[in-house]
XYZ file of C-alpha atoms in Angstrom:
757
model
C 2.864 -7.293 3.855
C 5.175 -8.447 6.654
C 4.649 -12.186 6.170
C 7.460 -14.375 4.919
C 7.107 -17.509 2.818
C 6.356 -19.855 5.730
C 3.473 -17.800 7.096
C 2.136 -17.116 3.608
C 2.177 -20.823 2.720
C 0.427 -21.679 5.985
C -2.235 -19.057 5.267
C -2.855 -20.513 1.819
C -3.319 -23.990 3.314
C -5.660 -22.657 5.998
C -7.833 -20.834 3.460
C -7.859 -23.867 1.186
C -9.056 -26.005 4.079
C -11.824 -23.564 4.905
C -10.392 -22.249 8.172
C -12.242 -19.087 9.163
C -11.547 -16.246 11.547
C -14.274 -17.533 13.862
C -12.520 -20.921 13.994
C -9.409 -19.298 15.472
C -11.449 -17.773 18.285
C -13.000 -21.185 18.803
C -9.538 -22.743 19.178
C -8.752 -20.212 21.909
C -11.999 -20.992 23.718
C -11.237 -24.725 23.515
C -7.702 -24.226 24.872
C -9.012 -22.285 27.858
C -11.559 -25.024 28.515
C -8.713 -27.548 28.604
C -6.865 -25.552 31.274
C -4.613 -23.099 29.433
C -3.613 -20.386 31.945
C -0.939 -18.277 30.232
C -1.816 -14.991 28.471
C -3.152 -15.553 24.957
C -2.842 -13.029 22.112
C -4.478 -13.030 18.690
C -2.146 -11.831 15.908
C -3.169 -10.785 12.404
C -3.975 -7.954 10.005
C -6.535 -5.229 10.549
C -8.797 -6.149 7.636
C -9.846 -9.372 9.382
C -11.002 -7.356 12.392
C -12.864 -4.868 10.202
C -14.596 -7.624 8.246
C -15.775 -9.368 11.406
C -16.607 -6.062 13.129
C -14.164 -4.526 15.614
C -16.634 -4.248 18.496
C -18.076 -7.714 17.863
C -14.599 -9.259 17.605
C -13.387 -7.694 20.850
C -16.473 -8.903 22.699
C -16.198 -12.441 21.337
C -12.451 -12.649 21.970
C -12.832 -11.466 25.549
C -15.503 -14.084 26.180
C -13.258 -16.761 24.627
C -10.412 -16.001 27.036
C -8.147 -14.057 24.686
C -6.125 -11.346 26.465
C -5.266 -9.013 23.602
C -4.151 -8.448 20.020
C -1.061 -7.853 17.912
C -2.248 -6.167 14.709
C 0.758 -5.918 12.401
C -0.510 -3.179 10.074
C -2.196 -1.037 12.726
C 0.182 1.695 13.932
C -0.695 3.477 17.154
C -2.174 6.515 15.365
C -4.709 4.334 13.548
C -5.432 2.146 16.579
C -6.589 5.167 18.587
C -9.573 5.610 16.275
C -11.589 2.433 16.881
C -9.507 -0.561 17.872
C -8.011 0.683 21.136
C -11.305 1.949 22.645
C -13.117 -1.252 21.681
C -10.329 -3.411 23.096
C -10.316 -1.430 26.336
C -14.081 -1.747 26.677
C -13.649 -5.517 26.776
C -10.511 -5.510 28.954
C -8.162 -6.472 26.122
C -4.606 -5.265 25.538
C -3.470 -3.905 22.200
C 0.233 -4.652 21.748
C 2.180 -1.959 19.837
C 5.294 -2.684 17.780
C 8.645 -0.919 17.763
C 11.451 -1.451 15.255
C 15.066 -0.440 14.596
C 13.708 2.399 12.426
C 11.463 3.839 15.143
C 12.754 7.251 16.185
C 12.510 8.750 19.658
C 9.085 10.254 19.009
C 7.619 6.963 17.832
C 9.154 4.980 20.685
C 7.540 7.473 23.063
C 4.172 6.800 21.384
C 4.721 3.041 21.541
C 5.649 3.118 25.235
C 2.554 5.190 25.976
C 0.250 3.030 23.832
C 1.457 -0.114 25.602
C -0.281 0.974 28.819
C -3.109 3.064 27.348
C -5.854 2.084 27.582
C -5.001 -1.411 28.880
C -1.469 -2.408 29.999
C 0.061 -5.110 27.815
C 3.543 -5.415 26.358
C 5.723 -4.073 23.539
C 6.800 -6.222 20.591
C 10.200 -5.134 19.231
C 11.057 -6.236 15.697
C 14.675 -7.380 15.904
C 15.544 -6.928 12.253
C 14.222 -5.345 9.107
C 12.302 -7.673 6.844
C 9.454 -10.131 6.740
C 8.830 -12.999 9.115
C 10.855 -16.169 8.921
C 14.361 -17.265 8.039
C 15.406 -16.179 4.568
C 17.808 -18.048 2.315
C 21.304 -16.638 2.266
C 20.829 -14.796 5.571
C 23.321 -16.782 7.635
C 26.489 -15.157 6.282
C 24.939 -11.736 6.474
C 23.663 -12.463 9.965
C 27.195 -13.155 11.174
C 28.419 -9.883 9.720
C 25.666 -7.731 11.188
C 24.774 -9.787 14.254
C 26.499 -7.454 16.681
C 24.806 -4.418 15.138
C 21.436 -6.160 15.210
C 21.797 -7.015 18.894
C 23.076 -3.575 19.822
C 20.330 -1.620 18.071
C 17.631 -4.010 19.276
C 18.899 -3.608 22.839
C 18.791 0.158 22.326
C 15.144 0.014 21.286
C 14.234 -2.218 24.249
C 16.011 0.098 26.688
C 14.384 3.178 25.157
C 10.931 1.623 25.465
C 11.573 0.647 29.096
C 12.931 4.054 30.098
C 10.164 5.984 28.386
C 7.560 3.650 29.808
C 8.793 4.223 33.357
C 8.687 7.975 32.801
C 5.191 7.769 31.294
C 3.881 5.756 34.226
C 5.355 8.094 36.820
C 3.908 11.077 34.949
C 0.539 9.331 34.833
C 0.691 8.590 38.554
C 1.472 12.218 39.339
C -1.337 13.396 37.061
C -3.807 10.967 38.642
C -2.865 12.015 42.171
C -3.321 15.636 41.185
C -6.592 15.034 39.375
C -8.255 13.499 42.439
C -7.235 16.447 44.564
C -4.550 14.991 46.868
C -1.934 17.539 45.921
C -4.379 20.439 46.080
C -5.545 19.586 49.574
C -2.063 18.979 50.934
C -2.696 15.303 51.564
C 0.092 12.932 50.551
C -0.440 9.538 48.984
C 0.939 7.792 52.082
C -1.642 9.538 54.259
C -4.320 7.967 52.057
C -2.688 4.563 52.414
C -0.972 4.688 49.017
C 2.294 6.361 48.033
C 3.431 7.358 44.570
C 5.533 4.190 44.075
C 2.536 2.031 44.975
C 0.496 3.838 42.369
C 3.259 3.406 39.805
C 3.257 -0.342 40.393
C -0.552 -0.392 40.218
C -0.388 1.363 36.852
C 2.007 -1.274 35.539
C 5.581 0.036 35.703
C 6.978 -3.372 34.803
C 6.115 -3.397 31.099
C 7.164 -6.623 29.339
C 9.213 -6.037 26.186
C 9.587 -8.997 23.810
C 11.656 -9.426 20.660
C 10.717 -11.213 17.443
C 11.466 -11.741 13.710
C 14.133 -14.126 12.435
C 14.494 -15.999 15.739
C 14.933 -19.683 15.003
C 17.607 -21.047 17.375
C 18.159 -21.307 21.119
C 21.231 -19.054 20.851
C 19.013 -16.292 19.427
C 16.706 -16.642 22.434
C 19.677 -16.443 24.819
C 21.145 -13.386 23.074
C 17.929 -11.391 23.152
C 16.917 -12.792 26.528
C 19.865 -10.953 28.057
C 17.952 -7.690 27.785
C 14.378 -8.562 26.754
C 11.577 -10.256 28.665
C 10.843 -12.840 26.007
C 11.094 -13.856 22.363
C 8.431 -14.354 19.693
C 8.885 -17.317 17.355
C 6.430 -18.034 14.557
C 7.770 -19.112 11.168
C 10.184 -21.708 12.536
C 7.388 -23.372 14.498
C 5.156 -23.344 11.411
C 7.928 -24.972 9.380
C 8.401 -27.740 11.932
C 4.662 -28.231 12.169
C 4.547 -28.748 8.400
C 7.442 -31.201 8.458
C 6.618 -33.334 11.468
C 3.287 -32.287 12.881
C 2.483 -31.321 16.458
C 5.211 -33.504 17.931
C 7.927 -31.773 15.905
C 6.565 -28.340 16.767
C 6.481 -29.279 20.467
C 10.065 -30.507 20.368
C 11.187 -27.234 18.787
C 9.414 -25.139 21.411
C 11.056 -27.185 24.178
C 14.461 -26.713 22.539
C 14.001 -22.985 22.028
C 12.714 -22.337 25.550
C 15.440 -24.387 27.236
C 14.664 -23.008 30.669
C 14.141 -19.488 32.002
C 15.836 -16.482 30.425
C 18.155 -14.116 32.255
C 16.066 -11.891 34.476
C 15.898 -8.247 33.447
C 14.756 -7.242 36.929
C 16.133 -7.895 40.390
C 12.708 -8.345 41.900
C 9.801 -10.596 41.200
C 6.798 -8.592 40.029
C 3.293 -9.854 39.594
C 1.781 -9.166 36.143
C -0.015 -5.820 36.355
C -3.758 -5.840 36.497
C -5.338 -4.602 33.277
C -6.927 -1.256 34.007
C -8.295 1.311 31.569
C -7.195 4.934 31.837
C -7.571 6.780 28.562
C -8.146 10.505 28.970
C -10.871 11.730 26.610
C -8.935 14.828 25.603
C -5.806 12.825 24.793
C -7.823 10.328 22.758
C -9.368 13.148 20.726
C -5.945 14.685 20.118
C -4.571 11.372 18.901
C -7.560 10.743 16.667
C -6.979 14.017 14.870
C -3.415 12.977 14.160
C -4.582 10.018 12.075
C -7.553 11.814 10.513
C -5.279 13.947 8.354
C -4.298 10.798 6.459
C -7.870 10.353 5.186
C -9.618 12.030 2.281
C -11.774 14.777 3.737
C -14.075 13.594 6.479
C -14.382 10.094 5.000
C -13.023 6.858 6.455
C -11.018 6.248 3.276
C -7.244 6.472 3.131
C -5.061 6.135 6.188
C -1.705 4.566 6.892
C -2.140 0.896 7.767
C 1.447 -0.344 7.627
C 4.022 -2.134 9.795
C 5.921 0.017 12.274
C 9.123 -0.495 10.251
C 7.714 1.766 7.523
C 6.228 4.560 9.640
C 9.256 6.858 9.802
C 9.844 6.542 6.058
C 6.233 7.543 5.366
C 6.505 10.528 7.675
C 9.671 11.681 5.910
C 8.064 11.155 2.512
C 4.983 13.136 3.548
C 7.118 16.088 4.608
C 9.314 15.868 1.524
C 6.380 15.783 -0.906
C 4.780 18.803 0.769
C 7.990 20.657 -0.097
C 8.562 19.295 -3.617
C 5.104 19.807 -5.005
C 5.256 23.587 -4.527
C 8.932 24.026 -5.367
C 9.189 26.319 -8.446
C 12.340 24.629 -9.737
C 10.787 21.177 -9.510
C 7.588 22.337 -11.222
C 9.614 23.918 -14.018
C 11.611 20.728 -14.500
C 8.420 18.666 -14.648
C 7.069 20.983 -17.340
C 10.282 20.645 -19.330
C 10.231 16.849 -19.136
C 6.538 16.769 -20.054
C 7.415 18.734 -23.180
C 10.813 17.319 -24.190
C 10.782 13.702 -22.961
C 7.109 12.726 -22.726
C 5.923 14.729 -25.738
C 3.202 16.796 -24.046
C 0.867 18.432 -24.060
C -0.951 15.485 -25.569
C -3.708 16.469 -28.039
C -7.425 16.969 -27.559
C -9.194 15.138 -30.400
C -12.768 15.305 -31.695
C -13.738 11.758 -32.748
C -16.086 12.915 -35.512
C -16.566 9.646 -37.398
C -17.227 7.747 -34.193
C -19.657 10.472 -33.088
C -21.549 10.275 -36.387
C -21.688 6.480 -36.239
C -22.949 6.381 -32.639
C -25.297 9.330 -32.940
C -26.090 11.637 -30.074
C -23.487 13.601 -28.094
C -20.074 14.620 -29.388
C -17.193 12.314 -28.344
C -13.803 13.885 -27.591
C -10.563 12.062 -26.687
C -7.743 13.225 -24.451
C -4.953 11.492 -26.380
C -2.745 10.464 -23.464
C -1.843 7.283 -25.328
C 0.485 9.444 -27.424
C 2.711 10.058 -24.386
C 6.180 8.471 -24.547
C 6.060 4.719 -23.757
C 2.385 4.594 -24.778
C 0.435 5.475 -21.639
C -0.048 8.008 -18.847
C 2.295 6.059 -16.578
C 5.331 8.020 -17.694
C 4.006 11.186 -16.002
C 4.422 9.566 -12.616
C 7.624 7.738 -13.510
C 9.565 10.707 -14.765
C 8.080 13.030 -12.173
C 9.408 10.929 -9.327
C 12.610 9.818 -11.016
C 13.736 13.336 -11.829
C 13.905 14.732 -8.318
C 16.719 13.545 -6.111
C 15.876 14.057 -2.492
C 18.705 13.766 0.017
C 17.478 12.825 3.478
C 19.640 12.422 6.533
C 18.066 9.683 8.641
C 19.208 8.992 12.177
C 19.434 5.233 12.688
C 19.080 3.522 16.060
C 22.164 1.391 15.959
C 25.724 2.474 16.673
C 25.882 6.190 17.462
C 28.427 6.515 14.667
C 26.200 4.778 12.126
C 24.257 7.017 9.777
C 22.752 6.158 6.446
C 22.140 8.896 3.925
C 19.379 7.860 1.561
C 18.787 9.712 -1.664
C 15.226 8.941 -2.639
C 15.040 9.203 -6.362
C 11.356 8.765 -6.872
C 10.810 6.811 -10.012
C 7.396 5.638 -10.835
C 4.577 5.200 -13.085
C 1.866 2.984 -13.997
C -1.294 1.357 -13.092
C -1.079 -0.045 -9.604
C 2.645 0.092 -9.562
C 5.359 0.272 -7.094
C 8.922 1.493 -7.243
C 11.804 0.815 -4.939
C 14.747 3.130 -5.342
C 18.163 2.359 -3.895
C 20.941 4.902 -3.673
C 22.852 4.033 -0.486
C 25.761 6.413 0.025
C 27.104 4.539 3.029
C 27.735 0.842 2.834
C 25.789 -0.730 5.701
C 28.435 -3.278 6.628
C 31.757 -1.640 5.806
C 30.748 1.955 6.430
C 32.271 3.470 3.303
C 30.917 5.274 0.266
C 29.673 2.694 -2.214
C 26.808 3.963 -4.280
C 24.124 1.455 -5.225
C 22.120 2.470 -8.271
C 19.366 -0.109 -8.073
C 15.643 0.492 -8.702
C 12.919 -2.069 -8.014
C 9.347 -1.777 -9.258
C 6.182 -3.792 -9.778
C 3.680 -3.648 -12.603
C 0.382 -5.097 -13.776
C -0.198 -4.365 -17.459
C 3.488 -3.644 -17.910
C 3.082 0.040 -18.752
C 4.411 1.027 -15.360
C 7.354 -1.290 -15.812
C 8.098 0.110 -19.271
C 7.857 3.700 -18.049
C 10.048 2.959 -15.026
C 12.593 1.193 -17.225
C 12.640 4.220 -19.531
C 13.145 6.585 -16.594
C 15.933 4.402 -15.229
C 17.635 4.301 -18.612
C 17.463 8.092 -18.764
C 18.944 8.413 -15.260
C 21.450 5.535 -15.528
C 19.808 3.402 -12.846
C 19.563 -0.373 -12.641
C 15.901 -1.445 -12.817
C 14.274 -4.639 -11.510
C 10.534 -5.123 -12.063
C 8.245 -7.499 -10.161
C 5.368 -8.789 -12.290
C 2.775 -11.483 -11.670
C 3.609 -14.649 -13.600
C 0.222 -14.606 -15.362
C 0.718 -10.968 -16.337
C 4.142 -11.745 -17.793
C 2.396 -14.156 -20.153
C -0.439 -11.880 -21.253
C 1.922 -8.910 -21.567
C 4.925 -10.566 -23.228
C 5.549 -7.591 -25.497
C 5.836 -5.203 -22.569
C 8.120 -7.653 -20.773
C 10.402 -7.643 -23.787
C 10.264 -3.834 -23.986
C 11.357 -3.615 -20.354
C 14.281 -5.913 -21.009
C 15.263 -3.951 -24.115
C 15.336 -0.835 -21.932
C 17.729 -2.625 -19.593
C 15.347 -3.790 -16.876
C 15.208 -7.221 -15.252
C 11.706 -8.703 -15.044
C 11.042 -11.039 -12.101
C 7.878 -13.188 -12.390
C 5.978 -13.481 -9.090
C 4.673 -17.017 -8.666
C 2.831 -16.699 -5.344
C -0.896 -16.160 -4.761
C -2.961 -15.374 -7.838
C 0.255 -14.490 -9.745
C -1.168 -11.105 -10.826
C -0.798 -7.471 -9.806
C -1.860 -7.908 -6.167
C 0.945 -10.383 -5.642
C 3.498 -8.231 -7.445
C 2.588 -5.396 -5.056
C 3.014 -7.787 -2.121
C 6.521 -8.717 -3.245
C 7.489 -5.072 -3.701
C 6.173 -4.244 -0.222
C 8.094 -7.130 1.322
C 11.237 -5.969 -0.408
C 10.758 -2.491 1.012
C 10.109 -3.741 4.548
C 13.326 -5.755 4.302
C 15.466 -2.992 2.813
C 13.882 0.124 4.288
C 17.228 1.747 5.076
C 18.584 1.498 1.570
C 15.313 1.582 -0.328
C 12.618 4.033 -1.206
C 9.345 2.488 -2.305
C 6.805 4.296 -4.454
C 3.404 2.922 -5.370
C 2.473 4.022 -8.856
C -1.259 3.874 -8.925
C -3.391 6.053 -6.656
C -3.419 3.327 -3.996
C -1.490 2.542 -0.837
C -0.898 4.344 2.448
C -0.775 8.128 2.784
C 0.901 10.059 1.127
C 1.203 7.771 -1.921
C -2.306 8.401 -3.338
C -1.669 12.153 -3.082
C 1.693 11.953 -4.839
C 0.340 9.917 -7.746
C -2.715 12.169 -8.128
C -0.571 15.304 -8.102
C 1.774 13.976 -10.785
C -1.052 12.640 -12.973
C -3.132 15.821 -12.560
C -1.376 17.188 -15.646
C -3.825 15.107 -17.719
C -6.967 16.807 -16.420
C -5.343 20.236 -16.166
C -4.378 20.093 -19.837
C -7.714 18.637 -20.934
C -9.750 21.303 -19.150
C -7.643 24.131 -20.597
C -7.852 22.542 -24.070
C -11.652 22.318 -23.874
C -11.812 26.025 -22.986
C -9.184 27.064 -25.591
C -7.029 28.641 -22.905
C -3.818 29.852 -24.524
C -2.503 31.601 -21.395
C -2.623 31.121 -17.645
C -1.213 28.429 -15.364
C -2.417 25.521 -17.513
C -2.864 27.295 -20.835
C -0.724 26.734 -23.945
C -0.436 28.570 -27.266
C -1.601 25.438 -29.120
C -4.863 25.092 -27.171
C -7.115 26.454 -29.909
C -9.079 23.494 -31.320
C -11.422 22.761 -28.402
C -15.175 23.403 -28.297
C -14.692 26.494 -26.160
C -16.609 25.147 -23.169
C -16.445 22.459 -20.506
C -17.633 18.931 -21.318
C -20.936 17.686 -19.961
C -19.426 14.343 -18.992
C -15.859 13.201 -18.222
C -15.117 9.455 -18.422
C -12.064 7.315 -17.572
C -11.333 3.672 -16.769
C -10.608 2.732 -13.152
C -8.432 -0.060 -11.826
C -6.266 1.319 -9.053
C -7.290 4.658 -10.466
C -4.197 6.680 -11.433
C -5.286 7.838 -14.889
C -8.844 8.463 -13.694
C -7.919 10.585 -10.688
C -5.462 12.486 -12.869
C -8.272 13.219 -15.336
C -11.044 13.840 -12.785
C -9.126 16.099 -10.403
C -9.348 19.221 -12.582
C -13.138 18.859 -12.985
C -14.170 18.034 -9.409
C -14.982 21.663 -8.692
C -17.096 22.027 -11.857
C -20.426 20.904 -10.410
C -22.136 21.029 -13.815
C -19.734 18.362 -15.144
C -20.849 14.776 -14.577
C -17.902 12.420 -13.875
C -17.978 8.660 -14.512
C -15.396 5.964 -13.771
C -15.561 2.622 -15.589
C -14.358 -0.586 -13.951
C -13.584 -4.020 -15.372
C -16.760 -6.136 -15.388
C -14.904 -9.286 -16.416
C -16.887 -12.081 -18.050
C -20.440 -10.977 -17.180
C -20.075 -8.223 -14.582
C -20.676 -8.974 -10.886
C -23.851 -10.886 -11.789
C -24.570 -13.621 -14.312
C -27.524 -13.156 -16.703
C -29.754 -15.096 -14.297
C -28.848 -12.768 -11.425
C -26.430 -15.149 -9.708
C -23.373 -13.434 -8.233
C -19.954 -14.215 -9.711
C -16.371 -13.316 -8.787
C -15.143 -13.244 -12.398
C -14.724 -9.461 -12.475
C -12.739 -6.545 -11.008
C -15.623 -4.122 -10.375
C -14.471 -3.084 -6.912
C -16.554 0.068 -6.523
C -19.622 -1.610 -7.986
C -19.591 -4.718 -5.798
C -16.869 -4.263 -3.176
C -17.055 -3.666 0.559
C -14.911 -1.464 2.784
C -11.647 -2.924 4.065
C -7.891 -2.430 4.273
C -5.439 -3.547 1.567
C -1.879 -2.476 0.791
C -1.906 0.175 3.483
C -5.165 2.068 2.952
C -8.841 1.760 3.784
C -10.926 1.567 0.626
C -13.376 -0.667 -1.238
C -12.189 -4.243 -1.767
C -13.374 -7.438 -3.395
C -13.244 -9.715 -0.359
C -15.000 -12.586 1.330
C -17.241 -11.982 4.375
C -14.327 -12.900 6.663
C -11.946 -10.416 5.033
C -9.975 -12.653 2.642
C -9.103 -10.923 -0.636
C -10.774 -12.573 -3.617
C -9.098 -13.471 -6.878
C -10.297 -11.100 -9.570
C -10.639 -11.351 -13.337
C -10.331 -9.002 -16.279
C -9.135 -9.380 -19.836
C -7.127 -6.245 -19.035
C -4.101 -6.856 -16.809
C -4.066 -3.183 -15.841
C -7.566 -3.337 -14.330
C -7.200 -6.777 -12.715
C -6.906 -5.590 -9.103
C -9.104 -6.296 -6.030
C -8.858 -2.784 -4.588
C -9.091 0.832 -5.714
C -7.527 4.148 -4.766
C -8.976 5.574 -1.526
C -9.826 8.930 -3.123
C -12.066 7.110 -5.607
C -13.738 5.378 -2.655
C -14.307 8.777 -1.062
C -15.680 10.250 -4.309
C -18.099 7.331 -4.619
C -19.228 7.692 -1.018
C -19.965 11.411 -1.338
C -21.694 10.924 -4.718
C -19.475 13.270 -6.731
C -18.347 10.524 -9.124
C -20.415 7.654 -10.529
C -18.818 4.248 -11.105
C -20.053 1.647 -13.603
C -18.487 -1.325 -15.372
C -17.906 -2.789 -18.827
C -17.352 -6.479 -19.572
C -14.461 -8.134 -21.396
C -16.477 -8.516 -24.577
C -17.758 -4.949 -24.450
C -14.181 -3.715 -24.162
C -13.069 -5.873 -27.098
C -15.940 -4.598 -29.225
C -15.173 -0.987 -28.306
C -11.508 -1.451 -29.170
C -12.366 -2.758 -32.643
C -14.995 -0.104 -33.359
C -12.763 2.823 -32.355
C -9.874 1.327 -34.318
C -11.944 1.066 -37.490
C -13.766 4.390 -37.175
C -10.920 6.611 -36.023
C -7.741 4.751 -36.936
C -6.730 4.774 -33.272
C -6.084 1.454 -31.506
C -6.815 1.946 -27.783
C -5.481 -0.288 -25.027
C -7.843 -2.729 -23.342
C -7.975 -0.538 -20.231
C -9.468 2.616 -21.860
C -11.567 0.390 -24.141
C -13.734 -0.252 -21.077
C -14.250 3.502 -20.731
C -14.891 3.823 -24.475
C -17.757 1.341 -24.300
C -19.537 3.379 -21.634
C -18.668 6.620 -23.454
C -20.472 5.407 -26.570
C -23.458 4.178 -24.555
C -23.737 7.530 -22.803
C -23.394 9.463 -26.056
C -26.311 7.538 -27.567
C -28.602 8.736 -24.788
C -27.683 12.429 -25.056
C -28.571 15.172 -27.565
C -26.030 16.310 -30.149
C -25.161 19.541 -28.348
C -23.750 17.613 -25.381
C -20.049 16.667 -25.080
C -18.493 13.517 -23.595
C -14.737 13.692 -22.917
C -12.871 10.413 -22.360
C -9.272 9.845 -21.345
C -7.554 7.547 -23.837
C -4.891 6.599 -21.311
C -3.018 3.928 -23.281
C -2.541 2.542 -26.755
C -3.270 -1.030 -27.752
C 0.079 -2.172 -29.149
C 0.841 -4.045 -25.936
C -2.438 -5.975 -26.100
C -2.331 -7.320 -29.658
C -1.162 -10.848 -28.865
C -3.673 -11.120 -26.017
C -6.534 -9.705 -28.121
C -5.668 -11.993 -31.029
C -5.923 -15.015 -28.747
C -9.247 -13.763 -27.364
C -10.548 -13.470 -30.932
C -9.307 -16.957 -31.838
C -6.545 -15.689 -34.112
C -3.199 -17.508 -34.059
C -0.230 -15.211 -34.670
C 2.996 -16.956 -35.664
C 5.719 -15.186 -33.692
C 8.504 -17.200 -35.317
C 9.613 -14.153 -37.295
C 11.772 -14.656 -40.377
C 14.394 -11.956 -40.395
C 16.100 -12.419 -43.788
C 16.054 -14.302 -47.085
C 18.204 -17.084 -45.666
C 15.429 -18.011 -43.242
C 13.022 -18.504 -46.170
C 15.586 -20.480 -48.166
C 15.982 -22.952 -45.290
C 12.281 -23.896 -45.347
């Protein structure tokens, strides 16, 4: 999520050529064998380490001569769980990152993590954004260059000062712990004074600067206060243009001799020594555990350091909003007046009679405004304006006031909200009303566009290029609502890649942007926020089943239900927003069986002959545990941790991951997860359309197939409740093509058009 175009393109080439994680370790081993003496670090994303095995990777890397790791999406809180202890066991450093958005508390953590358990260095991100040089940055760089240097120098100095304090505190604590102070014996009497111990513990902590460094002048500017510079994308670009010779020439040009010394004395690199206190490690572990679902490993906050403060602020803000009476009342009003809720509970009698067996009931969420459940999240987050004063580490006079208008919705969606009350360059009040979002099936984009139209916000939607083709009607609806749709042409050109682009945008514009993921995926607290806003579906459905006309979730119109809870609750699962919204109200009802239905693609995870296939999106059925888009969950990935391309006839279910709460519910056995194939979904869509006069979207058609299969196997006194989360209008062109029907979209608007034939 922090990679720019150069690194991404290089990764694609490497994967295409069959380069594996183990090959990289082999390259390091070969370099050491040829005489390489300088420290060597392995840089990447956490999922690669998880896939290969953290303990196994650390052992192999240590044996290959690697000195440590830079793991971009592993903040210090998450590293304390597994990675840091394993690295320390094998005498490897784990390099933490600091950024211009890191506050004093986080810089303190970074400075401490840099020497605990094994001394290493600190990597300071010099600007906000992804790796590499971006087009159009030169003019902007000139305007903000002084600010960039000043705030980067401030971060470097803060890290250095806090590090020195941490080391001296550690030295004092160590002297005390071994009894010198208690017995009245000084360090010098033992042949070692406090300053000696400080140097032994590594007081001289290297601090390097990276991101956007592509010229010798950049190296000289940052070298005035930092110990070194990190250059990646520019070297990759030269390597692609002219091979090893060109890359070597660039490195020689960039290095250009030694940098200005940041110290008056020559200091030997500190020996790597472990010193993690067990009680401190346990305390730190608990800090990250709260980001998981229950006692499971699922959830977390695996993101670049640039985003950590924003997530902390969002977590605190949501804890306040979700219990605020005024906000809850406004949500209820919008559910009634704008969305059209409560949506009905419907007994599908003709379908029940045709199938035989248990009664089939629909929660008619497809009747919500814009045609799907996505609007619940969109309007819920768009309505509440949250003003947050954020201290920025640049000029002491610089302060940005961000109003995070949370606008969201949709399956696996993301929203970026801009309302910058202080112009970053000129320092005056110029309000930007710009919202960015991503979408898969388009329902999130439509709902976000509707919310932006209601609130007079500009809306830009990222959408995979393939999805823009199979969801042309929704693309047009977004544009009619005033949104701009941007096709994403990288990667698989589907939802995963649209999410990537939205994340990169947020990393780049964190100070003027608020990013909201719309499905129940992503780093904490995003899955919680989406679940809480979509919980209205299950809360209504449960009250409707029980005919509750009063109470917190009751309504005077809730009188046509069966008067009892269902025996089974069913919903489709992609990222999982509609499903978790439906399931949440029933999780405590142990007598209610809950089933999620994934996209089985062409044949499911296995062909008829038993051979495995990747032409599906059944993540919980066939996936393995990993990290994607900021959370630990089940993924469809290769053995070495590369995310696979998925397939589904439904754009809204075509995603290689799933919400971490669903992963937790699968692991504990509370919810069962099955799949339905493309053809089964198409057949279910047609049958429900012809028996009930209701055309469901392709997404809930997967759930409808399994609903009908379950109903067949149950007696008539049982009840199966399914969430009809979207209507099929958006899918008609795509379904027609799948059925071999050619629809002429050259519409004739008036008699003149016919006369001209």
